[in-house]
XYZ file of C-alpha atoms in Angstrom:
639
model
C 0.000 0.000 0.000
C 3.015 2.235 0.459
C 4.092 4.244 -2.549
C 6.895 6.651 -3.287
C 4.958 9.422 -1.546
C 3.587 7.575 1.462
C 0.666 5.452 2.476
C -2.786 6.397 1.251
C -4.975 7.222 4.229
C -7.432 4.519 5.297
C -10.273 7.041 5.198
C -9.564 7.808 1.543
C -9.332 4.109 0.652
C -12.734 3.573 2.277
C -14.108 6.592 0.387
C -12.793 5.227 -2.905
C -14.558 1.906 -2.252
C -17.755 3.710 -1.298
C -17.811 5.862 -4.448
C -16.778 3.056 -6.804
C -19.834 0.810 -7.168
C -18.460 -2.589 -8.125
C -21.213 -3.249 -10.668
C -20.348 -0.013 -12.508
C -16.602 -0.647 -12.502
C -16.878 -4.293 -13.561
C -19.560 -3.298 -16.092
C -16.990 -1.154 -17.904
C -15.142 -4.347 -18.819
C -17.795 -7.052 -19.188
C -21.525 -7.239 -19.752
C -23.434 -8.123 -16.600
C -26.938 -9.523 -16.434
C -29.328 -10.112 -13.565
C -28.697 -13.518 -11.982
C -31.371 -13.255 -9.285
C -30.973 -12.873 -5.541
C -29.417 -9.435 -5.967
C -26.507 -10.882 -7.961
C -25.192 -10.060 -11.426
C -23.455 -12.498 -13.750
C -21.123 -12.308 -16.755
C -18.241 -14.025 -18.536
C -15.104 -14.053 -16.415
C -12.369 -11.664 -17.632
C -9.672 -13.758 -15.942
C -10.154 -17.056 -17.775
C -11.836 -18.373 -20.919
C -15.262 -19.891 -20.393
C -18.250 -20.804 -22.523
C -20.972 -19.928 -20.016
C -20.921 -17.165 -17.377
C -19.694 -18.085 -13.903
C -18.444 -14.638 -12.825
C -20.756 -13.239 -10.129
C -20.975 -9.738 -8.674
C -22.900 -8.870 -5.513
C -23.364 -5.068 -5.473
C -24.905 -5.035 -1.981
C -21.687 -6.345 -0.433
C -19.261 -4.956 -2.993
C -17.617 -8.252 -3.941
C -17.136 -10.422 -7.016
C -16.322 -14.121 -7.308
C -15.794 -16.474 -10.255
C -17.017 -20.018 -9.659
C -14.896 -21.166 -12.601
C -11.407 -19.981 -11.624
C -12.030 -18.911 -7.989
C -10.835 -15.332 -8.524
C -12.613 -12.996 -6.121
C -12.363 -9.787 -4.149
C -13.610 -6.210 -3.977
C -13.563 -3.371 -6.491
C -9.901 -2.537 -5.791
C -8.873 -6.168 -6.264
C -10.763 -6.262 -9.566
C -9.019 -3.163 -10.935
C -5.638 -4.466 -9.772
C -6.091 -7.759 -11.597
C -7.833 -6.530 -14.750
C -5.304 -3.741 -15.375
C -2.235 -5.363 -13.761
C -1.729 -2.583 -11.221
C -0.308 -2.296 -7.725
C -2.694 -1.616 -4.843
C -1.743 2.076 -4.803
C -2.187 2.427 -8.569
C -5.589 0.744 -8.415
C -6.761 3.091 -5.649
C -5.441 6.078 -7.610
C -7.168 4.832 -10.744
C -10.515 4.545 -8.947
C -9.979 7.862 -7.159
C -9.466 9.591 -10.495
C -12.627 7.945 -11.807
C -14.622 9.100 -8.777
C -13.094 12.582 -8.611
C -11.449 12.017 -5.230
C -8.267 13.840 -4.152
C -6.187 11.312 -2.228
C -4.229 12.131 0.912
C -0.983 10.400 1.756
C -0.090 10.020 5.414
C 3.600 10.834 4.953
C 3.253 13.691 2.528
C -0.159 15.377 2.482
C -1.506 15.975 -1.004
C 0.675 14.333 -3.605
C 2.291 16.389 -6.366
C 1.428 15.113 -9.843
C 4.880 13.776 -10.556
C 4.668 11.410 -7.592
C 1.501 9.580 -8.611
C 1.478 6.024 -9.924
C 3.140 5.362 -13.262
C 0.002 4.204 -15.049
C -1.996 7.205 -13.899
C 0.793 9.532 -14.997
C 0.919 7.963 -18.468
C -2.875 8.143 -18.776
C -2.795 11.822 -17.855
C -0.011 12.475 -20.355
C -2.033 10.840 -23.126
C -5.139 12.800 -22.171
C -3.146 16.026 -22.368
C -1.649 14.938 -25.703
C -5.104 14.178 -27.115
C -6.297 17.647 -26.134
C -3.177 19.181 -27.705
C -3.688 17.328 -30.997
C -7.423 18.135 -31.114
C -6.753 21.853 -30.661
C -4.190 21.836 -33.470
C -6.696 20.422 -35.963
C -8.155 23.913 -36.393
C -4.747 25.516 -37.050
C -3.815 26.750 -40.580
C -1.102 24.103 -40.993
C -3.671 21.315 -40.364
C -5.528 22.149 -43.608
C -4.379 18.868 -45.288
C -5.844 16.942 -42.364
C -9.179 18.771 -42.514
C -9.274 18.197 -46.270
C -8.601 14.477 -45.768
C -11.568 14.247 -43.398
C -13.854 16.316 -45.616
C -13.113 14.179 -48.683
C -14.208 11.165 -46.674
C -17.494 12.708 -45.628
C -16.578 13.771 -42.089
C -17.570 17.153 -40.693
C -15.998 19.132 -37.872
C -18.518 17.802 -35.350
C -17.628 14.233 -36.379
C -13.934 14.895 -35.792
C -14.710 16.343 -32.358
C -16.897 13.363 -31.444
C -14.078 10.918 -32.189
C -11.368 13.236 -30.850
C -9.468 13.425 -34.154
C -6.510 15.803 -34.046
C -3.390 16.947 -35.867
C 0.282 16.525 -34.948
C 2.287 19.620 -36.009
C 5.101 19.019 -38.462
C 7.680 19.965 -35.829
C 10.286 17.968 -33.972
C 9.338 18.864 -30.393
C 5.918 20.583 -30.398
C 4.130 18.004 -28.252
C 7.161 17.229 -26.092
C 7.666 20.892 -25.171
C 3.976 21.261 -24.364
C 3.806 18.179 -22.118
C 7.065 18.918 -20.322
C 5.739 22.410 -19.608
C 2.735 20.659 -18.040
C 5.048 18.847 -15.626
C 5.623 15.537 -17.420
C 9.165 14.193 -17.683
C 10.993 13.170 -20.839
C 11.222 9.643 -19.449
C 7.424 9.494 -19.134
C 6.947 10.698 -22.713
C 9.360 8.107 -24.059
C 8.013 5.288 -21.910
C 4.454 6.063 -23.018
C 5.411 6.102 -26.699
C 4.594 9.788 -27.187
C 8.206 10.642 -28.010
C 11.516 9.063 -29.020
C 14.948 9.654 -27.601
C 16.689 12.369 -29.633
C 20.192 13.797 -29.536
C 19.134 16.719 -27.381
C 16.103 15.312 -25.634
C 12.752 13.788 -26.567
C 11.524 14.017 -30.162
C 7.817 13.776 -31.060
C 6.852 10.372 -32.432
C 4.057 11.784 -34.632
C 4.725 14.777 -36.880
C 2.624 16.240 -39.706
C -0.043 13.556 -39.355
C -3.755 13.216 -38.695
C -4.236 11.720 -35.232
C -6.858 9.367 -33.799
C -6.820 8.847 -30.021
C -7.092 5.166 -29.099
C -9.038 4.619 -25.885
C -9.382 1.582 -23.685
C -12.748 0.120 -22.773
C -13.169 2.602 -19.907
C -12.550 5.627 -22.136
C -8.977 6.488 -21.135
C -6.641 7.479 -23.977
C -3.816 4.917 -24.058
C -2.303 5.472 -27.515
C -2.678 7.063 -30.938
C -3.016 6.116 -34.571
C -1.486 8.548 -37.054
C -2.160 8.851 -40.814
C 0.446 10.282 -43.202
C -0.589 13.493 -44.957
C 2.584 14.990 -46.425
C 4.504 13.742 -49.458
C 7.714 14.574 -47.628
C 6.841 12.021 -44.953
C 8.732 8.832 -45.842
C 7.153 6.819 -43.047
C 4.347 4.239 -43.331
C 0.816 5.348 -44.242
C -0.354 4.558 -40.706
C 1.832 4.754 -37.628
C 0.680 3.568 -34.212
C 1.841 3.966 -30.651
C 4.405 1.265 -29.767
C 3.855 -1.226 -26.957
C 3.938 0.526 -23.599
C 2.879 -0.109 -19.987
C -0.651 1.055 -20.918
C -0.900 0.142 -24.626
C -0.977 -3.467 -25.805
C -2.094 -3.597 -29.426
C -3.044 -7.270 -29.373
C -5.946 -6.532 -27.002
C -6.908 -3.003 -28.108
C -9.957 -2.330 -30.265
C -10.425 1.174 -31.652
C -13.892 2.529 -30.909
C -14.701 -0.018 -28.187
C -15.321 2.760 -25.646
C -18.056 4.181 -27.886
C -19.414 0.840 -29.087
C -19.443 -1.265 -25.899
C -22.967 -0.402 -24.762
C -24.477 -0.969 -28.203
C -22.527 -4.222 -28.586
C -24.043 -5.465 -25.326
C -27.510 -4.118 -26.174
C -27.673 -5.547 -29.704
C -25.540 -8.661 -29.101
C -23.611 -7.670 -32.208
C -20.061 -6.581 -32.978
C -18.878 -5.413 -36.416
C -15.138 -5.704 -37.103
C -13.771 -3.239 -39.672
C -10.235 -2.503 -40.776
C -9.516 1.153 -40.063
C -10.240 4.249 -38.007
C -12.245 5.961 -40.747
C -14.276 2.777 -41.249
C -15.264 2.840 -37.569
C -16.251 6.501 -37.898
C -18.259 5.837 -41.065
C -20.127 2.904 -39.529
C -21.049 4.759 -36.366
C -22.252 7.798 -38.295
C -24.191 5.589 -40.717
C -26.139 3.851 -37.974
C -23.884 0.879 -37.181
C -22.675 1.875 -33.682
C -21.279 -1.598 -32.923
C -18.225 -1.189 -35.171
C -14.665 -1.528 -33.837
C -11.252 -2.002 -35.450
C -7.876 -3.448 -34.556
C -4.935 -1.089 -34.206
C -2.007 -1.966 -36.422
C -2.323 -5.717 -36.002
C -4.511 -8.556 -37.226
C -7.605 -9.644 -35.326
C -6.567 -12.230 -32.744
C -7.322 -14.199 -29.617
C -7.058 -11.315 -27.144
C -9.498 -9.258 -29.226
C -11.903 -12.204 -29.112
C -11.734 -12.266 -25.315
C -12.679 -8.583 -25.136
C -15.658 -9.042 -27.460
C -16.899 -12.219 -25.796
C -17.115 -10.450 -22.454
C -19.066 -7.585 -24.020
C -21.371 -9.912 -25.941
C -21.876 -12.208 -22.943
C -20.999 -14.810 -25.581
C -22.458 -18.117 -24.472
C -24.229 -21.188 -25.736
C -27.532 -19.543 -26.726
C -26.037 -18.909 -30.189
C -27.981 -15.646 -30.364
C -25.340 -12.968 -30.894
C -23.295 -12.214 -33.975
C -19.809 -11.046 -34.867
C -19.578 -9.602 -38.374
C -16.226 -9.170 -40.133
C -16.092 -6.655 -42.974
C -13.275 -6.993 -45.493
C -12.414 -5.596 -48.887
C -13.521 -7.765 -51.778
C -9.980 -8.117 -53.138
C -7.669 -11.070 -52.548
C -6.117 -9.432 -49.485
C -9.561 -9.041 -47.966
C -10.352 -12.685 -48.641
C -7.117 -13.748 -46.977
C -8.018 -11.632 -43.944
C -11.425 -13.322 -43.779
C -9.819 -16.753 -43.938
C -7.465 -15.780 -41.118
C -10.541 -14.823 -39.095
C -11.935 -18.266 -39.831
C -9.050 -19.809 -37.908
C -10.314 -18.084 -34.750
C -14.024 -18.485 -35.485
C -14.614 -21.359 -33.116
C -13.173 -19.464 -30.195
C -16.506 -17.661 -30.263
C -19.680 -19.383 -29.139
C -21.880 -16.917 -30.980
C -22.456 -16.846 -34.747
C -19.833 -15.315 -37.024
C -20.396 -13.671 -40.390
C -18.538 -11.919 -43.187
C -19.788 -8.848 -45.026
C -17.843 -8.147 -48.229
C -18.656 -5.343 -50.638
C -18.383 -6.838 -54.182
C -16.848 -3.691 -55.689
C -14.106 -3.645 -53.041
C -15.239 -0.489 -51.273
C -14.555 -0.293 -47.551
C -17.284 1.162 -45.269
C -15.774 4.655 -45.391
C -15.607 4.811 -49.214
C -18.996 3.124 -49.463
C -20.573 5.818 -47.306
C -19.007 8.587 -49.406
C -20.170 7.131 -52.722
C -23.502 5.554 -51.840
C -24.596 7.021 -48.523
C -25.368 5.803 -44.993
C -27.946 3.281 -46.185
C -25.354 1.399 -48.212
C -23.228 0.861 -45.088
C -26.196 -0.529 -43.214
C -27.062 -2.731 -46.194
C -23.500 -4.068 -46.272
C -23.771 -5.233 -42.676
C -27.266 -6.616 -43.275
C -26.026 -8.669 -46.273
C -23.631 -10.650 -44.084
C -22.848 -14.256 -44.974
C -21.919 -16.995 -42.475
C -18.141 -17.120 -42.090
C -18.044 -20.873 -42.761
C -19.857 -20.423 -46.054
C -17.575 -17.565 -47.078
C -14.424 -19.533 -46.221
C -15.598 -22.542 -48.247
C -16.708 -20.458 -51.233
C -13.434 -18.510 -51.186
C -11.511 -21.787 -51.318
C -13.626 -23.124 -54.215
C -13.192 -19.906 -56.215
C -9.535 -20.788 -56.831
C -10.428 -23.863 -58.920
C -12.022 -24.599 -62.289
C -15.222 -26.405 -61.373
C -15.985 -27.191 -65.015
C -13.523 -30.089 -65.053
C -13.367 -33.306 -63.075
C -9.784 -32.536 -62.078
C -10.766 -29.033 -60.875
C -13.744 -30.278 -58.889
C -11.705 -32.990 -57.169
C -8.918 -30.539 -56.335
C -11.492 -28.073 -54.988
C -13.027 -30.786 -52.828
C -9.666 -31.745 -51.353
C -8.873 -28.080 -50.679
C -12.248 -27.350 -49.068
C -12.478 -30.571 -47.065
C -10.098 -29.340 -44.292
C -12.185 -26.166 -43.969
C -15.357 -28.216 -43.486
C -13.545 -30.694 -41.228
C -12.504 -27.814 -38.964
C -16.153 -27.199 -38.019
C -16.433 -28.681 -34.544
C -20.212 -28.963 -34.373
C -21.047 -32.322 -36.068
C -24.527 -31.194 -37.122
C -23.258 -27.969 -38.661
C -20.404 -29.844 -40.353
C -22.834 -32.272 -41.977
C -24.957 -29.371 -43.248
C -21.932 -27.784 -44.897
C -20.933 -31.120 -46.417
C -24.275 -31.071 -48.251
C -23.667 -27.461 -49.327
C -20.145 -28.313 -50.465
C -21.431 -31.128 -52.669
C -23.996 -28.761 -54.201
C -21.524 -25.912 -54.741
C -18.964 -28.158 -56.438
C -21.549 -30.015 -58.503
C -20.601 -33.628 -57.772
C -24.178 -34.551 -56.854
C -22.718 -37.436 -54.845
C -23.182 -36.547 -51.184
C -21.816 -39.896 -49.965
C -18.519 -39.379 -51.791
C -18.107 -35.858 -50.341
C -18.953 -37.072 -46.828
C -16.347 -39.825 -47.108
C -13.683 -37.355 -48.266
C -14.394 -34.946 -45.406
C -14.511 -37.751 -42.834
C -11.053 -38.869 -43.904
C -9.747 -35.382 -43.149
C -11.625 -35.278 -39.810
C -10.054 -38.608 -38.827
C -6.547 -37.390 -39.633
C -7.170 -34.141 -37.694
C -8.401 -35.955 -34.599
C -5.493 -38.407 -34.643
C -3.071 -35.503 -34.859
C -4.820 -33.680 -32.044
C -4.683 -36.662 -29.705
C -1.052 -37.574 -30.279
C 0.604 -34.228 -29.524
C -1.663 -33.814 -26.506
C -0.421 -37.051 -25.029
C 3.135 -36.140 -25.833
C 2.730 -32.797 -24.122
C 1.324 -34.515 -21.038
C 4.283 -36.912 -21.072
C 6.654 -33.953 -21.184
C 4.977 -32.504 -18.134
C 3.227 -29.598 -19.808
C 1.838 -26.926 -17.521
C -1.474 -28.024 -16.065
C -4.505 -25.788 -16.024
C -4.788 -23.599 -12.952
C -6.902 -25.374 -10.366
C -9.373 -23.492 -8.231
C -8.180 -23.076 -4.640
C -11.731 -23.571 -3.336
C -13.398 -26.933 -3.854
C -17.023 -26.977 -4.994
C -19.468 -28.845 -2.733
C -20.227 -32.469 -3.616
C -23.801 -33.427 -4.401
C -24.354 -34.738 -0.847
C -27.522 -32.935 0.390
C -26.115 -32.643 3.908
C -22.992 -30.908 2.633
C -25.077 -28.557 0.483
C -27.104 -27.769 3.608
C -23.921 -26.865 5.479
C -22.908 -24.560 2.649
C -26.307 -22.856 2.687
C -26.038 -22.189 6.419
C -22.524 -20.806 6.027
C -23.690 -18.542 3.175
C -26.439 -17.234 5.434
C -23.904 -16.674 8.229
C -21.738 -14.634 5.858
C -24.520 -12.744 4.084
C -27.387 -12.461 6.632
C -25.935 -13.340 10.074
C -28.841 -11.773 11.973
C -31.115 -14.519 10.649
C -29.040 -17.138 12.495
C -27.883 -15.418 15.644
C -26.300 -17.105 18.692
C -27.785 -20.524 17.921
C -25.457 -20.837 14.915
C -22.451 -19.960 17.062
C -23.436 -22.731 19.486
C -23.514 -25.445 16.820
C -19.874 -26.360 17.259
C -17.331 -27.172 14.562
C -18.161 -30.892 14.757
C -21.536 -30.131 13.146
C -19.771 -29.570 9.816
C -18.206 -32.309 7.712
C -16.039 -30.733 4.981
C -12.689 -29.409 6.271
C -13.204 -26.054 4.555
C -16.669 -25.744 6.109
C -15.199 -26.440 9.538
C -12.504 -23.821 8.907
C -15.032 -21.221 7.745
C -17.230 -21.866 10.792
C -14.199 -21.274 13.018
C -13.395 -18.044 11.123
C -16.964 -16.834 11.731
C -16.796 -17.660 15.434
C -13.367 -16.021 15.741
C -14.775 -12.851 14.161
C -17.345 -12.618 16.947
C -19.918 -15.057 15.632
C -23.151 -14.347 13.804
C -24.432 -12.652 16.951
C -21.879 -9.900 16.250
C -22.524 -9.797 12.501
C -25.800 -7.902 12.736
C -27.562 -7.451 9.421
C -24.364 -8.362 7.555
C -23.110 -6.268 4.661
C -19.718 -4.938 3.743
C -18.322 -4.398 7.264
C -19.130 -7.949 8.371
C -17.574 -9.487 5.261
C -14.482 -7.311 5.721
C -14.176 -8.555 9.302
C -14.419 -12.160 8.123
C -11.816 -11.549 5.409
C -9.441 -10.034 7.960
C -9.875 -13.093 10.172
C -9.529 -15.483 7.197
C -6.345 -13.763 6.078
C -4.668 -14.974 9.272
C -5.391 -18.615 8.402
C -2.481 -20.145 6.484
C -3.604 -22.070 3.352
C -1.628 -25.077 4.535
C -3.775 -25.379 7.633
C -6.978 -26.052 5.672
C -5.829 -26.938 2.169
C -7.861 -24.038 0.762
C -7.532 -20.283 0.389
C -9.825 -19.056 3.181
C -10.134 -15.475 1.886
C -11.288 -16.866 -1.440
C -13.786 -19.097 0.369
C -15.222 -16.160 2.332
C -15.508 -14.106 -0.850
C -17.229 -16.938 -2.641
C -19.801 -17.410 0.125
C -20.365 -13.645 0.242
C -21.229 -13.608 -3.471
C -22.910 -16.971 -4.113
C -26.688 -16.723 -4.345
C -28.763 -18.333 -1.616
C -31.640 -20.657 -2.409
C -34.093 -18.351 -0.666
C -35.100 -14.890 -1.838
C -33.361 -11.794 -0.552
C -36.376 -10.964 1.619
C -36.044 -14.322 3.392
C -37.780 -14.226 6.766
C -36.286 -15.167 10.098
C -38.056 -18.529 10.109
C -35.889 -19.634 7.166
C -32.741 -19.188 9.255
C -34.303 -21.027 12.188
C -35.479 -23.855 9.957
C -32.044 -24.131 8.372
C -30.373 -24.389 11.770
C -32.861 -27.043 12.820
C -32.201 -29.008 9.641
C -28.437 -28.945 10.189
C -28.886 -30.038 13.797
C -31.266 -32.783 12.655
C -28.608 -34.089 10.268
C -25.972 -33.933 13.014
C -28.281 -35.766 15.451
C -28.962 -38.318 12.714
C -25.253 -39.052 12.493
C -25.134 -39.558 16.273
C -28.202 -41.841 16.070
C -26.407 -43.966 13.482
C -23.342 -44.190 15.738
C -25.424 -45.220 18.773
C -27.286 -47.859 16.756
C -23.989 -49.237 15.530
C -22.702 -49.532 19.103
C -25.947 -51.188 20.258
C -25.628 -53.810 17.539
C -22.191 -54.716 18.829
C -23.377 -55.145 22.437
C -24.766 -58.333 24.007
C -28.030 -57.224 25.765
C -27.693 -60.036 28.361
C -24.002 -59.832 29.230
C -23.781 -56.045 28.865
C -27.265 -55.164 30.015
C -26.375 -51.950 31.888
C -24.478 -50.379 28.972
C -27.112 -51.621 26.544
C -29.960 -50.038 28.522
C -28.024 -46.769 28.851
C -27.413 -46.557 25.083
C -31.001 -47.571 24.351
C -32.260 -44.726 26.560
C -29.858 -42.355 24.790
C -31.172 -43.546 21.443
C -34.790 -42.915 22.471
C -33.875 -39.377 23.571
C -31.970 -38.709 20.339
C -34.879 -39.921 18.210
C -37.220 -37.643 20.142
C -34.814 -34.723 19.627
C -34.590 -35.529 15.921
C -38.410 -35.506 15.577
C -38.597 -32.064 17.195
C -35.844 -30.732 14.965
C -37.514 -32.227 11.895
C -40.717 -30.342 12.690
C -38.804 -27.097 13.140
C -36.861 -27.759 9.943
C -39.955 -28.134 7.779
C -39.400 -24.637 6.410
C -35.826 -25.246 5.207
């Protein structure tokens, strides 16, 4: 928690948590939907999953993933999602909430002493403002002309933050250093390069697009060449930096994320002007990669926004030029298609126009029509493969079949693969479905054999195993599930259990982690001290759990507390007190039942004649236990 300028005051940390609603912060990164019981659910941003297991409980301010066991509060989430230190995460949230932090060893912190990420973000924000202001300068006329020729007005440029980098060596660097930023910060953030006499601007004489992350912070820039004297590439992007990672950045995602979630649709285009054209034409779900091809990290970002799961209801639409390069790009996308669960499509303009040029020549409606005319990506990939062969000859048709068979074989869904086998036969013109099926099945067999072999070899070499969750899920045993429900109630609504829960004793619980959690609750003062529950009670439990070494229980106790604080209960949020009482009675009934079984076992081993006294004592104990169990069963009827 200590930084270069001292420890952030506890009061300010608490204020940051209070003014940073976890649902809002998490919702800037993934789409959340109502999961009932006051919980929200989405696809986990920390591991790949097909169906959502990432839960957020706004009332208590915690999240927990039942797939990978990641959990914590809003500060933990920001730390993990953005790879920050504790101090940087607090500063990041404080900036978001408009809070001025105080540091116990240094009062208010001068700007230069704030966390590195925050400093770089601020430098990029200042740079974006600088570039935007210069777009109206006389020397930026080529940039304004470029935009005008592509159908963009001044208001459009302002909406997307488009700017101009002066054709000078140090214009931006001088400006930012006058604002208090250091040359090292400018170079580290990719805004400048090391020159002979200090930092030199990376972008000069170019049109500038600010690239923002999903939360809206400027993290980099894309720059388009305007001058003939510029011997650099047509487009130049910010290099990799502590805040800019091109493999996971999508231009326009900050503007498109809400519409992507609302419409369950994402449109992938190729350039900054294409994103602008789509949004202005009525396709506000468009995004683009930044100087790199569409890849796995981009897919992860979109899946979280789409809440991409097995319903097969959403759609990802790739738009490419109709030329050979565009077709190759589409086929590259096909390689990643099955990393999505949702449907994937391709929209290709026959005359080769990209969305920006299409809007200029044919209007907004043509852009919308392009997206609406989408074709399934599988179909496009197969047709593109067939187009390379002469289907008027037997030799051409056979060669086309052999070339397309691997494409069809790559379709994992057997039903969908069979459908495309039928289409493939029709498109080639064999009119012999059995022959085509046999050819594709041969390829499928070879693919599966190859997939199994290397996998076994990797296992033999001791390949890295998947990360196992530190908290075990409950078995299907009803008694164990009952224990878990009582512990959830103790963590979430302790007042509904009260002192009777504290008197149960650790022996009432069977799983080691349940025993450990019960002891954590008792050590924190018991449910009698938990009151109505909420954030303070969970924090107290976490503090107590943090003192339990993982080796003592075999599980991460803080993760277990977080999980039980987030996991939905079987009863509604407005559960009445009788539910807690019934649950306690049910647990005690189960515990008494175990004792009954033990007493019966001992009775069976006794000789009632030779050991009459002990037998009669145990028999009397059994009668009393059975009576106690009947009473508890009646009380437990509401559980």
